[in-house]
Amino acid sequence: MDENREKRRGRGMGEERRLVKVEDGHRDLAMRALLVPVGTTVVMEWNRETEMNDEKSEGKETSKGEEKKGEHKSLTQKEGKDTEDDGKPAYSLLSVFPSLDTSTPTPLTSSSPSPPWHPLPLSISSSLSSPFLSLSLPLTQPVELCAVLCDSRLTLDVYLGGAAMLPVLLESAPEQVRKVKYLRLGSEDGDGLERALAILPHLTLLRSLAIRGHCLQDPRGNALPGLLSSLPPSLSSLSLLTHLDFSFNQLSSFPSCLLSLPHLSTLLLSHNFLSSLPSSLGCLHSLTYLILMGNRLQSIPPSLGELRALQTLDLSHNFLEALPKEAGLLEGLRTLELSHNRLRELPDTMGSLLSLRELVIHSNNLHRVPECVKNLPHLIRLDTRNNPLGRPPTPPPPTPTPPAQTETELPELHIGPNQHCFYVSAAGCHVFLPGGAELLFPQGCMVSTVTLKWAERRPDRKWIWLEEHDFLLSRPLELLPHGTAFLKPIEICVPYRKARRGEVVVRRFDGESWSTLPTTMRRGSQRHSVQPGGRPARLACCTVSQFSWFVVVSRLVRDTCSVPSEGALLVSSVDPAIKLMFPQGCTQQTRTVILQVLQVALSEVQELSGDSQASASPLLCLSQEPSIPFLRPVRVQMPLPPGLTGQTMDVSCLYLLHGDPVAHTWTDVTPQASLQITHLYAIFTITHFSWYWLWYTTQRCVSGVVRKVYERLRQFRVQFLVLQRRTDPMQVLLQCLPTNKVESTVCSLSTQYDGPQPSDVCELLEGEQFFAGFERGIDINTDRPDCIEGRLSFVFYSHLKNHKEIYICPSPGQEEPVRGQVSFYRGEVPSDIPQEVTQKRKGPDTQWLATLPLRLPGVRAEKRDVEDPPVPPLNLGDPESGYLTEANLLAISLQIGHDWRSIGINLGMSYQELDRMQYKHRDDLGALVLEILFHWARQRGEAGPGAVPELVEAMVESGRRDLAEEIRDIVHLGTRKYEESLKRVGLDPDVSSAST
């Protein structure tokens, strides 16, 4: 009996340790720190009654069926069988914590963050001959004190709320706790940690202290974060400390109390929020091991060079752009880790690090490595992957000029909405365009004064270039004349709408191809907002040397890497858990690879797939230049779908899908990929790039489900509005907009328009074309340029306004009131899609989308006065500027609406004439607008050529650039048809025009 007690106390057993056998549910905790001396009894219990029953059946393991019923048995080691009580009275902690209830344990859940002591049933028993404490915790069940206190080592970071036990242990066993030299605490419990920090100065013999986060996990396998944000100044009294570890916490500044520890040799502060280091860092003369990875450091103080004893320094995963030259004074440094920073160069003083053996500088912006570094005598490892070595340095993007500097250096030119020409001299100019766009012409960008033009075009799907998952954020801005070269680069800032996700870039179209420009974002001038008194516009800025077309696009974040024959590592900036590892010899020539990640919401996946257990990882979009297979397999690491871990999921329900970005098909490649599943990741190898998606679903036809979900994720849920103006029901507003904007749009238009309820939810893609057709007694003029075979053409862009305001009328011969409708249809398949892709498309390409009713009044009983002369046939215009027919002019008049007065004045009519026409047609807005235009046309037709440019200029000055562009399109279309008709009869257009 005495011998067994000596074994339980751990006396004379040397360094022998044994891992306590625990059940599957506690395997992780057992692997962490439950290393106890041989002879220690670890009792796992739920209550006192089962403990007494289990002592009779030692050494038996609890079956899984009994676990589900709540019947638990104790697991003991063979050496510790005599665990009987001496029968002497025991004391408990209920006197210290009366609120504790030790009758039933409280299970650990992520949704019940109770106070640190209430969910921890704690019982301490002792006897005169066996002064052991028994700690009862939810995760590990009761463990005697020697399981956490071995010699002078106290380990409490394996228990949830373990830091809160330290004050209890100090009060119950003060002599043993005061002799502790090595202490480990968890920092996931804020209240318990605060109490533990208050008593740390009493442990005067402490040599090693670890207060780390990420020691425990929640039920879903996620690491619990550390809550340590500051250290008490009294910690400086622990003068014997040599080892400190405060990793995975929330320290935002370097604790000043650490600078007073004379014997500190090891300091770990990784994965905190440190943004700077103190200038007195050099006073830690005994420091040999310093880990600062995963912080927010932007610079290192020169006092770093005073740490002459330092041997290992880790500054990886920070924001460092340079190292101080004093780093060359670290004569004893052997390992230097600088990866994943923003270093542009290394100081030449690093050639003095004669003891350096390992230098890791991959994933930086280094264009060269100094020769003095390569010639270090003891250097055996130099990692330079993922650096633009050998390339010329890329100049940083120009810093946008602040408004204050712009006022003093460059003159400002504010362009009005009707002014499309402006002049720029050699002195430069800061041009502000309507809508928020800005052009910055520096001094000396041109030799003499030049006339420039601008125009904001409607987006056309025939030449707007959108990649997969791109969104158009602005209207195309055209700067004329095209190809105009400048002596200095000019800055062009295009206003854009807020992007939902991804990065914002400017794309340029030079007439033949599209290119993506380096882009910076900023706000516009305070005095040049989109709306008077509103917030300045968001601007996407780029520098160019020539004029062309410019648009702003939102795309997925692109992570690029140059892969040489030596291999490389590419880590996603969107999700650092996604990594591409290129082995040595995977390619013979250097190639550029591109990684894009599309995040997918779990709720959308479950809703669209109809599987409540479905889950999907982020979608990987991989591409490369040149597009040829790799010589050796590339290793890909992806996170498991949300809510799953490698130990809890059914591997048979996990699928790896390979996507074809051209045909939009998905193939299950799980058997060929040989997935390797870890606790949090899935690892596989590939030899060519495409799309890859990790899915977890209980459905069998996984490829079909994934294809359906992917198509729905790409589409926008939209609704259609058809509103009739209150003052004139024949003036109709057609609009297509995302579902979340319908309610606010209807509220803002309700004072001017009436109409039916919005349509049901439909689905459209970004840049998709659709048509509006008028049916059942309703007609629309077909001379509009955007009207194709009697249907009005739309192109949908999620961030732009997709609306048209038109005039409709009853069909010919219709006398009674009309109850017609407008229907929306998808467009036809474009002719430029490859045939093999067209064959893979599922379902009809031309289909009905929605239908909304329209009501029109019948023909008015009152007729026009008999004495009014009929409108004569018109052929307005001349061969040089084009023609406008009577039907053309009628189509234009139907769109003017309440802008008739401004247009009439700009056409040269007097106020008296306009008032007379208004009184004559006071109840018919359409007839009023028609008479204004035809009155001007009759007068202008007798005056000679040049009428069409005059009408266009009047529309522009009246703020109706849309009508001006439509007139230009009508004239261009008419001229082209006229020339084609002359060719068909064998006449020369030039000769015919001259004869006319």
mmCIF file of N, CA and C in Angstrom, residues 407-458:
data_model
loop_
_atom_site.group_PDB
_atom_site.id
_atom_site.type_symbol
_atom_site.label_atom_id
_atom_site.label_comp_id
_atom_site.label_asym_id
_atom_site.label_seq_id
_atom_site.Cartn_x
_atom_site.Cartn_y
_atom_site.Cartn_z
ATOM 1 N N GLU A 407 -5.371 72.794 -56.268
ATOM 2 C CA GLU A 407 -5.771 74.188 -56.375
ATOM 3 C C GLU A 407 -4.575 75.100 -56.625
ATOM 4 N N THR A 408 -3.443 74.824 -56.013
ATOM 5 C CA THR A 408 -2.300 75.723 -56.124
ATOM 6 C C THR A 408 -1.453 75.436 -57.350
ATOM 7 N N GLU A 409 -1.454 74.195 -57.842
ATOM 8 C CA GLU A 409 -0.547 73.847 -58.923
ATOM 9 C C GLU A 409 -1.214 73.868 -60.282
ATOM 10 N N LEU A 410 -2.440 73.357 -60.391
ATOM 11 C CA LEU A 410 -3.091 73.241 -61.684
ATOM 12 C C LEU A 410 -4.417 73.994 -61.665
ATOM 13 N N PRO A 411 -4.745 74.664 -62.754
ATOM 14 C CA PRO A 411 -6.075 75.307 -62.820
ATOM 15 C C PRO A 411 -7.174 74.260 -62.959
ATOM 16 N N GLU A 412 -8.334 74.600 -62.451
ATOM 17 C CA GLU A 412 -9.477 73.699 -62.514
ATOM 18 C C GLU A 412 -10.416 74.121 -63.636
ATOM 19 N N LEU A 413 -11.015 73.106 -64.284
ATOM 20 C CA LEU A 413 -11.968 73.341 -65.358
ATOM 21 C C LEU A 413 -13.179 72.450 -65.114
ATOM 22 N N HIS A 414 -14.323 73.062 -64.802
ATOM 23 C CA HIS A 414 -15.551 72.334 -64.533
ATOM 24 C C HIS A 414 -16.410 72.356 -65.797
ATOM 25 N N ILE A 415 -16.701 71.171 -66.321
ATOM 26 C CA ILE A 415 -17.446 71.029 -67.567
ATOM 27 C C ILE A 415 -18.927 70.892 -67.253
ATOM 28 N N GLY A 416 -19.761 71.604 -68.003
ATOM 29 C CA GLY A 416 -21.205 71.512 -67.838
ATOM 30 C C GLY A 416 -21.765 70.291 -68.539
ATOM 31 N N PRO A 417 -23.021 69.920 -68.220
ATOM 32 C CA PRO A 417 -23.597 68.718 -68.827
ATOM 33 C C PRO A 417 -23.803 68.838 -70.330
ATOM 34 N N ASN A 418 -23.932 70.068 -70.862
ATOM 35 C CA ASN A 418 -24.132 70.245 -72.302
ATOM 36 C C ASN A 418 -22.844 70.612 -73.040
ATOM 37 N N GLN A 419 -21.731 70.581 -72.337
ATOM 38 C CA GLN A 419 -20.452 70.970 -72.928
ATOM 39 C C GLN A 419 -19.593 69.731 -73.106
ATOM 40 N N HIS A 420 -19.401 69.337 -74.359
ATOM 41 C CA HIS A 420 -18.669 68.107 -74.645
ATOM 42 C C HIS A 420 -17.293 68.383 -75.247
ATOM 43 N N CYS A 421 -16.900 69.618 -75.357
ATOM 44 C CA CYS A 421 -15.568 69.987 -75.832
ATOM 45 C C CYS A 421 -14.892 70.853 -74.777
ATOM 46 N N PHE A 422 -13.587 70.670 -74.622
ATOM 47 C CA PHE A 422 -12.821 71.526 -73.722
ATOM 48 C C PHE A 422 -11.398 71.636 -74.262
ATOM 49 N N TYR A 423 -10.676 72.612 -73.742
ATOM 50 C CA TYR A 423 -9.342 72.914 -74.242
ATOM 51 C C TYR A 423 -8.328 72.757 -73.117
ATOM 52 N N VAL A 424 -7.190 72.156 -73.450
ATOM 53 C CA VAL A 424 -6.108 71.953 -72.493
ATOM 54 C C VAL A 424 -4.829 72.479 -73.114
ATOM 55 N N SER A 425 -4.114 73.317 -72.356
ATOM 56 C CA SER A 425 -2.875 73.913 -72.841
ATOM 57 C C SER A 425 -1.677 73.201 -72.219
ATOM 58 N N ALA A 426 -0.475 73.695 -72.540
ATOM 59 C CA ALA A 426 0.744 73.093 -71.996
ATOM 60 C C ALA A 426 0.875 73.306 -70.497
ATOM 61 N N ALA A 427 0.126 74.240 -69.925
ATOM 62 C CA ALA A 427 0.187 74.472 -68.478
ATOM 63 C C ALA A 427 -0.524 73.392 -67.681
ATOM 64 N N GLY A 428 -1.285 72.512 -68.357
ATOM 65 C CA GLY A 428 -1.993 71.464 -67.651
ATOM 66 C C GLY A 428 -3.319 71.932 -67.103
ATOM 67 N N CYS A 429 -4.101 70.990 -66.609
ATOM 68 C CA CYS A 429 -5.423 71.338 -66.115
ATOM 69 C C CYS A 429 -6.010 70.152 -65.364
ATOM 70 N N HIS A 430 -6.859 70.458 -64.394
ATOM 71 C CA HIS A 430 -7.624 69.438 -63.669
ATOM 72 C C HIS A 430 -9.077 69.585 -64.112
ATOM 73 N N VAL A 431 -9.547 68.626 -64.924
ATOM 74 C CA VAL A 431 -10.853 68.713 -65.550
ATOM 75 C C VAL A 431 -11.848 67.891 -64.737
ATOM 76 N N PHE A 432 -13.007 68.493 -64.428
ATOM 77 C CA PHE A 432 -14.090 67.820 -63.713
ATOM 78 C C PHE A 432 -15.255 67.646 -64.678
ATOM 79 N N LEU A 433 -15.591 66.396 -64.984
ATOM 80 C CA LEU A 433 -16.674 66.104 -65.907
ATOM 81 C C LEU A 433 -17.975 65.891 -65.133
ATOM 82 N N PRO A 434 -19.128 66.094 -65.776
ATOM 83 C CA PRO A 434 -20.405 65.821 -65.108
ATOM 84 C C PRO A 434 -20.508 64.349 -64.711
ATOM 85 N N GLY A 435 -21.097 64.119 -63.555
ATOM 86 C CA GLY A 435 -21.230 62.747 -63.067
ATOM 87 C C GLY A 435 -20.128 62.326 -62.136
ATOM 88 N N GLY A 436 -19.059 63.146 -61.970
ATOM 89 C CA GLY A 436 -18.019 62.833 -61.008
ATOM 90 C C GLY A 436 -16.675 62.463 -61.596
ATOM 91 N N ALA A 437 -16.549 62.228 -62.905
ATOM 92 C CA ALA A 437 -15.265 61.851 -63.500
ATOM 93 C C ALA A 437 -14.283 63.022 -63.438
ATOM 94 N N GLU A 438 -12.989 62.675 -63.312
ATOM 95 C CA GLU A 438 -11.933 63.679 -63.249
ATOM 96 C C GLU A 438 -10.797 63.278 -64.176
ATOM 97 N N LEU A 439 -10.223 64.275 -64.847
ATOM 98 C CA LEU A 439 -9.060 64.098 -65.720
ATOM 99 C C LEU A 439 -7.969 65.036 -65.238
ATOM 100 N N LEU A 440 -6.775 64.501 -65.020
ATOM 101 C CA LEU A 440 -5.668 65.297 -64.509
ATOM 102 C C LEU A 440 -4.571 65.364 -65.567
ATOM 103 N N PHE A 441 -4.395 66.547 -66.158
ATOM 104 C CA PHE A 441 -3.369 66.767 -67.184
ATOM 105 C C PHE A 441 -2.199 67.500 -66.526
ATOM 106 N N PRO A 442 -1.051 66.867 -66.353
ATOM 107 C CA PRO A 442 0.082 67.539 -65.703
ATOM 108 C C PRO A 442 0.699 68.591 -66.616
ATOM 109 N N GLN A 443 1.486 69.428 -66.028
ATOM 110 C CA GLN A 443 2.178 70.459 -66.809
ATOM 111 C C GLN A 443 3.153 69.807 -67.779
ATOM 112 N N GLY A 444 3.153 70.320 -69.022
ATOM 113 C CA GLY A 444 4.057 69.797 -70.030
ATOM 114 C C GLY A 444 3.589 68.521 -70.688
ATOM 115 N N CYS A 445 2.330 68.133 -70.514
ATOM 116 C CA CYS A 445 1.853 66.898 -71.144
ATOM 117 C C CYS A 445 1.598 67.086 -72.630
ATOM 118 N N MET A 446 1.555 68.337 -73.115
ATOM 119 C CA MET A 446 1.366 68.613 -74.536
ATOM 120 C C MET A 446 2.116 69.897 -74.888
ATOM 121 N N VAL A 447 2.364 70.073 -76.182
ATOM 122 C CA VAL A 447 3.153 71.205 -76.640
ATOM 123 C C VAL A 447 2.303 72.465 -76.748
ATOM 124 N N SER A 448 1.126 72.332 -77.324
ATOM 125 C CA SER A 448 0.271 73.493 -77.556
ATOM 126 C C SER A 448 -1.141 73.169 -77.083
ATOM 127 N N THR A 449 -2.027 74.146 -77.232
ATOM 128 C CA THR A 449 -3.413 73.957 -76.810
ATOM 129 C C THR A 449 -4.116 72.976 -77.748
ATOM 130 N N VAL A 450 -4.830 72.019 -77.156
ATOM 131 C CA VAL A 450 -5.488 70.954 -77.911
ATOM 132 C C VAL A 450 -6.960 70.921 -77.529
ATOM 133 N N THR A 451 -7.813 70.698 -78.530
ATOM 134 C CA THR A 451 -9.248 70.539 -78.298
ATOM 135 C C THR A 451 -9.559 69.068 -78.059
ATOM 136 N N LEU A 452 -10.182 68.780 -76.927
ATOM 137 C CA LEU A 452 -10.520 67.397 -76.561
ATOM 138 C C LEU A 452 -12.020 67.281 -76.357
ATOM 139 N N LYS A 453 -12.528 66.049 -76.484
ATOM 140 C CA LYS A 453 -13.944 65.779 -76.329
ATOM 141 C C LYS A 453 -14.146 64.593 -75.397
ATOM 142 N N TRP A 454 -15.353 64.538 -74.838
ATOM 143 C CA TRP A 454 -15.716 63.406 -73.983
ATOM 144 C C TRP A 454 -17.174 63.042 -74.251
ATOM 145 N N ALA A 455 -17.521 61.791 -73.933
ATOM 146 C CA ALA A 455 -18.892 61.314 -74.076
ATOM 147 C C ALA A 455 -19.078 60.110 -73.165
ATOM 148 N N GLU A 456 -20.271 60.030 -72.586
ATOM 149 C CA GLU A 456 -20.618 58.877 -71.759
ATOM 150 C C GLU A 456 -21.607 58.028 -72.541
ATOM 151 N N ARG A 457 -21.182 56.822 -72.948
ATOM 152 C CA ARG A 457 -21.972 55.979 -73.831
ATOM 153 C C ARG A 457 -22.840 55.004 -73.044
ATOM 154 N N ARG A 458 -23.812 54.453 -73.753
ATOM 155 C CA ARG A 458 -24.594 53.369 -73.183
ATOM 156 C C ARG A 458 -23.816 52.073 -73.327
#
